[in-house]
């Protein structure tokens, strides 16, 4: 890494660079005295940031930036204007985008609508399950809506049973580069159920297997018809997927099953999935519905028969950041874009709208995202861009309370609860991509905003699509990247806050 691309700006030094949009604090009223450094200061400082990064020998690129939260002063950067894939660190920006646009108290609404009158418990028209973009809708919620429908006096539906998912554009998979069977890249639309995942379970029974596909929660385990599994005699590939019209048709290799097990598979038809499960829940209430059909729009003059409201957005976003749920990020991000007056037809279009907002709001001119979750490897974010947003967001405390603690470790790799530095941050991990961005508080109370991105895009591009769950060499690369992240944090704590 070229030295002239490394910039160091220390409080009280010869020069200073402000994070965009933040006003520099006045000079100190008294002169700054040199601090007394501990014996291991040199070790923690790492002999210079370029030497520290080089010592880890990570293939690809490592970029980072750190700034003082109170003043906005950038303290140090390594290739801070270079954009790399942020992975799930992008969700921190999505959180700010959704909260500012929709408001922290926003609730998603899922409705049951009637298109005709109800006479003596008989609906003389269609029943529509209308999604409102709720990313955390569960089977339990649909069961409660079915019970509410019965409580409203509905015994029979003479018309069709329809599902409306057009509140948001339909996306077949978050990242087409991912293997078909990974649950973290499902379809996206205006309705979701159980994070658009279906539960596949298998048990050996003699020379055959018993398989089940269901929409389970802790309370319910309704089987579904729109997702089907066949066990076939082969070793590889483990899974195949086929779009069979109204059915997600899966096959699994017999040689990979063993005695039994389970996993979550992605759903490619969210509207039919939700309709399938609601039909089962309604039948449990004595209401028999025909098979669900998708509808492209909502007619005028409908009556609301049942309503489910989600938790407040701030709680949903906090859980999204904690568990890094991709579907939640995409749905809240697209909902925010729609609320701002845009009509995106894809994740890329919605992410582009968020990138434009970030440039206007935080000066993030070097950031271009292709989705709201960070799953797409074509996204780029610069560390200086993220640090600028973090500093600005800290002024009204919009993000830090939502970020989960990031635990530091001791020399043996064990969690170190007594570490003098505390960190609240968003992690991001893809194969050969590792990111971390957030806030750290040093031993003396100094609060810093930082961003660290590492990526070997060449190694990642050489991974076959079928091998993207566990490619060779990725685990050790990512482990070294995470160790480097802690070393950088400890360096900054030693230099700027001890």
PDB file of C-alpha atoms in Angstrom, residues 95-227:
ATOM      1  CA  UNK A  95     -31.761   1.570   8.779  1.00  0.00           C
ATOM      2  CA  UNK A  96     -31.102   5.311   8.597  1.00  0.00           C
ATOM      3  CA  UNK A  97     -32.926   5.555   5.255  1.00  0.00           C
ATOM      4  CA  UNK A  98     -36.047   3.761   6.484  1.00  0.00           C
ATOM      5  CA  UNK A  99     -36.218   5.481   9.870  1.00  0.00           C
ATOM      6  CA  UNK A 100     -35.867   8.960   8.391  1.00  0.00           C
ATOM      7  CA  UNK A 101     -38.371   8.298   5.609  1.00  0.00           C
ATOM      8  CA  UNK A 102     -41.043   6.299   7.424  1.00  0.00           C
ATOM      9  CA  UNK A 103     -40.493   7.333  11.037  1.00  0.00           C
ATOM     10  CA  UNK A 104     -39.588   5.064  13.974  1.00  0.00           C
ATOM     11  CA  UNK A 105     -43.245   4.472  14.907  1.00  0.00           C
ATOM     12  CA  UNK A 106     -44.271   3.267  11.443  1.00  0.00           C
ATOM     13  CA  UNK A 107     -46.164  -0.037  11.375  1.00  0.00           C
ATOM     14  CA  UNK A 108     -46.733  -2.325   8.394  1.00  0.00           C
ATOM     15  CA  UNK A 109     -50.349  -3.389   7.818  1.00  0.00           C
ATOM     16  CA  UNK A 110     -51.593  -6.713   6.444  1.00  0.00           C
ATOM     17  CA  UNK A 111     -55.313  -6.776   5.685  1.00  0.00           C
ATOM     18  CA  UNK A 112     -58.136  -9.127   4.801  1.00  0.00           C
ATOM     19  CA  UNK A 113     -60.445  -7.341   2.372  1.00  0.00           C
ATOM     20  CA  UNK A 114     -63.945  -8.170   1.130  1.00  0.00           C
ATOM     21  CA  UNK A 115     -65.014  -7.128  -2.370  1.00  0.00           C
ATOM     22  CA  UNK A 116     -68.707  -7.724  -1.739  1.00  0.00           C
ATOM     23  CA  UNK A 117     -71.352  -7.649   0.990  1.00  0.00           C
ATOM     24  CA  UNK A 118     -71.594 -10.121   3.847  1.00  0.00           C
ATOM     25  CA  UNK A 119     -75.039 -11.649   4.301  1.00  0.00           C
ATOM     26  CA  UNK A 120     -75.702 -14.055   7.180  1.00  0.00           C
ATOM     27  CA  UNK A 121     -71.998 -14.910   7.444  1.00  0.00           C
ATOM     28  CA  UNK A 122     -71.554 -15.475   3.718  1.00  0.00           C
ATOM     29  CA  UNK A 123     -69.197 -13.186   1.803  1.00  0.00           C
ATOM     30  CA  UNK A 124     -70.818 -12.495  -1.563  1.00  0.00           C
ATOM     31  CA  UNK A 125     -67.552 -11.610  -3.243  1.00  0.00           C
ATOM     32  CA  UNK A 126     -63.814 -12.212  -3.122  1.00  0.00           C
ATOM     33  CA  UNK A 127     -61.606 -12.381  -0.060  1.00  0.00           C
ATOM     34  CA  UNK A 128     -58.232 -10.695  -0.544  1.00  0.00           C
ATOM     35  CA  UNK A 129     -55.166 -11.137   1.645  1.00  0.00           C
ATOM     36  CA  UNK A 130     -53.413  -7.822   1.009  1.00  0.00           C
ATOM     37  CA  UNK A 131     -49.761  -7.532   1.950  1.00  0.00           C
ATOM     38  CA  UNK A 132     -48.433  -4.214   3.181  1.00  0.00           C
ATOM     39  CA  UNK A 133     -44.698  -4.879   3.067  1.00  0.00           C
ATOM     40  CA  UNK A 134     -44.451  -6.436   6.539  1.00  0.00           C
ATOM     41  CA  UNK A 135     -41.088  -8.263   6.665  1.00  0.00           C
ATOM     42  CA  UNK A 136     -41.780 -10.080   9.942  1.00  0.00           C
ATOM     43  CA  UNK A 137     -45.231 -11.597   9.273  1.00  0.00           C
ATOM     44  CA  UNK A 138     -45.459 -15.144  10.635  1.00  0.00           C
ATOM     45  CA  UNK A 139     -47.768 -18.132  10.537  1.00  0.00           C
ATOM     46  CA  UNK A 140     -48.936 -17.122  14.020  1.00  0.00           C
ATOM     47  CA  UNK A 141     -50.059 -13.745  12.649  1.00  0.00           C
ATOM     48  CA  UNK A 142     -52.034 -15.385   9.851  1.00  0.00           C
ATOM     49  CA  UNK A 143     -53.642 -17.702  12.413  1.00  0.00           C
ATOM     50  CA  UNK A 144     -54.726 -14.660  14.425  1.00  0.00           C
ATOM     51  CA  UNK A 145     -56.162 -13.033  11.290  1.00  0.00           C
ATOM     52  CA  UNK A 146     -58.134 -16.195  10.514  1.00  0.00           C
ATOM     53  CA  UNK A 147     -59.539 -16.137  14.040  1.00  0.00           C
ATOM     54  CA  UNK A 148     -60.447 -12.454  13.564  1.00  0.00           C
ATOM     55  CA  UNK A 149     -62.210 -13.346  10.325  1.00  0.00           C
ATOM     56  CA  UNK A 150     -64.320 -15.901  12.148  1.00  0.00           C
ATOM     57  CA  UNK A 151     -65.034 -13.423  14.936  1.00  0.00           C
ATOM     58  CA  UNK A 152     -66.341 -11.034  12.271  1.00  0.00           C
ATOM     59  CA  UNK A 153     -69.002 -13.633  11.512  1.00  0.00           C
ATOM     60  CA  UNK A 154     -67.612 -14.993   8.245  1.00  0.00           C
ATOM     61  CA  UNK A 155     -68.571 -18.631   7.669  1.00  0.00           C
ATOM     62  CA  UNK A 156     -68.290 -18.934   3.917  1.00  0.00           C
ATOM     63  CA  UNK A 157     -66.714 -17.161   0.933  1.00  0.00           C
ATOM     64  CA  UNK A 158     -68.647 -17.442  -2.332  1.00  0.00           C
ATOM     65  CA  UNK A 159     -66.045 -15.696  -4.462  1.00  0.00           C
ATOM     66  CA  UNK A 160     -62.349 -16.300  -5.037  1.00  0.00           C
ATOM     67  CA  UNK A 161     -59.534 -16.163  -2.515  1.00  0.00           C
ATOM     68  CA  UNK A 162     -56.847 -13.801  -3.764  1.00  0.00           C
ATOM     69  CA  UNK A 163     -53.485 -12.537  -2.544  1.00  0.00           C
ATOM     70  CA  UNK A 164     -52.150  -9.076  -3.320  1.00  0.00           C
ATOM     71  CA  UNK A 165     -48.372  -8.684  -3.176  1.00  0.00           C
ATOM     72  CA  UNK A 166     -48.006  -5.620  -5.406  1.00  0.00           C
ATOM     73  CA  UNK A 167     -47.243  -3.147  -2.633  1.00  0.00           C
ATOM     74  CA  UNK A 168     -43.588  -3.753  -3.552  1.00  0.00           C
ATOM     75  CA  UNK A 169     -42.041  -5.019  -6.792  1.00  0.00           C
ATOM     76  CA  UNK A 170     -41.546  -8.761  -7.133  1.00  0.00           C
ATOM     77  CA  UNK A 171     -37.941  -9.973  -7.053  1.00  0.00           C
ATOM     78  CA  UNK A 172     -37.228 -13.660  -7.647  1.00  0.00           C
ATOM     79  CA  UNK A 173     -34.099 -13.710  -5.465  1.00  0.00           C
ATOM     80  CA  UNK A 174     -32.137 -11.032  -3.637  1.00  0.00           C
ATOM     81  CA  UNK A 175     -28.855 -12.041  -5.280  1.00  0.00           C
ATOM     82  CA  UNK A 176     -29.017 -14.222  -8.421  1.00  0.00           C
ATOM     83  CA  UNK A 177     -25.382 -15.187  -7.856  1.00  0.00           C
ATOM     84  CA  UNK A 178     -26.254 -17.199  -4.751  1.00  0.00           C
ATOM     85  CA  UNK A 179     -27.054 -20.938  -4.865  1.00  0.00           C
ATOM     86  CA  UNK A 180     -30.756 -21.657  -5.304  1.00  0.00           C
ATOM     87  CA  UNK A 181     -31.155 -23.346  -1.928  1.00  0.00           C
ATOM     88  CA  UNK A 182     -29.732 -20.743   0.489  1.00  0.00           C
ATOM     89  CA  UNK A 183     -32.408 -19.342   2.770  1.00  0.00           C
ATOM     90  CA  UNK A 184     -30.824 -15.899   3.014  1.00  0.00           C
ATOM     91  CA  UNK A 185     -31.624 -15.056  -0.636  1.00  0.00           C
ATOM     92  CA  UNK A 186     -35.374 -15.625  -1.007  1.00  0.00           C
ATOM     93  CA  UNK A 187     -37.851 -13.873  -3.261  1.00  0.00           C
ATOM     94  CA  UNK A 188     -39.126 -10.421  -2.271  1.00  0.00           C
ATOM     95  CA  UNK A 189     -42.555  -8.878  -2.815  1.00  0.00           C
ATOM     96  CA  UNK A 190     -45.185  -6.892  -0.950  1.00  0.00           C
ATOM     97  CA  UNK A 191     -46.005  -9.854   1.265  1.00  0.00           C
ATOM     98  CA  UNK A 192     -43.656 -12.161   3.148  1.00  0.00           C
ATOM     99  CA  UNK A 193     -44.158 -15.042   5.546  1.00  0.00           C
ATOM    100  CA  UNK A 194     -41.611 -16.493   7.943  1.00  0.00           C
ATOM    101  CA  UNK A 195     -38.920 -14.464   6.140  1.00  0.00           C
ATOM    102  CA  UNK A 196     -39.984 -16.231   2.935  1.00  0.00           C
ATOM    103  CA  UNK A 197     -38.521 -19.521   4.016  1.00  0.00           C
ATOM    104  CA  UNK A 198     -40.129 -22.958   4.056  1.00  0.00           C
ATOM    105  CA  UNK A 199     -39.035 -25.668   6.484  1.00  0.00           C
ATOM    106  CA  UNK A 200     -37.811 -28.913   4.928  1.00  0.00           C
ATOM    107  CA  UNK A 201     -37.503 -31.926   7.243  1.00  0.00           C
ATOM    108  CA  UNK A 202     -36.545 -35.510   6.419  1.00  0.00           C
ATOM    109  CA  UNK A 203     -36.415 -38.810   8.282  1.00  0.00           C
ATOM    110  CA  UNK A 204     -35.097 -42.164   7.082  1.00  0.00           C
ATOM    111  CA  UNK A 205     -37.788 -44.851   6.926  1.00  0.00           C
ATOM    112  CA  UNK A 206     -36.271 -48.130   5.813  1.00  0.00           C
ATOM    113  CA  UNK A 207     -34.875 -47.586   2.329  1.00  0.00           C
ATOM    114  CA  UNK A 208     -36.945 -44.471   1.749  1.00  0.00           C
ATOM    115  CA  UNK A 209     -37.354 -41.063   3.345  1.00  0.00           C
ATOM    116  CA  UNK A 210     -40.331 -39.280   4.788  1.00  0.00           C
ATOM    117  CA  UNK A 211     -40.183 -35.607   3.905  1.00  0.00           C
ATOM    118  CA  UNK A 212     -42.251 -32.643   5.028  1.00  0.00           C
ATOM    119  CA  UNK A 213     -42.464 -29.042   3.821  1.00  0.00           C
ATOM    120  CA  UNK A 214     -44.157 -26.738   6.292  1.00  0.00           C
ATOM    121  CA  UNK A 215     -44.449 -23.158   7.523  1.00  0.00           C
ATOM    122  CA  UNK A 216     -43.652 -23.867  11.126  1.00  0.00           C
ATOM    123  CA  UNK A 217     -43.469 -21.604  14.131  1.00  0.00           C
ATOM    124  CA  UNK A 218     -43.349 -22.578  17.779  1.00  0.00           C
ATOM    125  CA  UNK A 219     -47.167 -22.843  17.809  1.00  0.00           C
ATOM    126  CA  UNK A 220     -48.053 -24.179  14.362  1.00  0.00           C
ATOM    127  CA  UNK A 221     -46.685 -26.494  11.686  1.00  0.00           C
ATOM    128  CA  UNK A 222     -48.997 -26.217   8.688  1.00  0.00           C
ATOM    129  CA  UNK A 223     -47.894 -28.250   5.701  1.00  0.00           C
ATOM    130  CA  UNK A 224     -47.697 -26.396   2.411  1.00  0.00           C
ATOM    131  CA  UNK A 225     -48.589 -27.491  -1.104  1.00  0.00           C
ATOM    132  CA  UNK A 226     -46.809 -24.745  -3.049  1.00  0.00           C
ATOM    133  CA  UNK A 227     -43.341 -26.103  -2.159  1.00  0.00           C
TER     134      UNK A 227
END
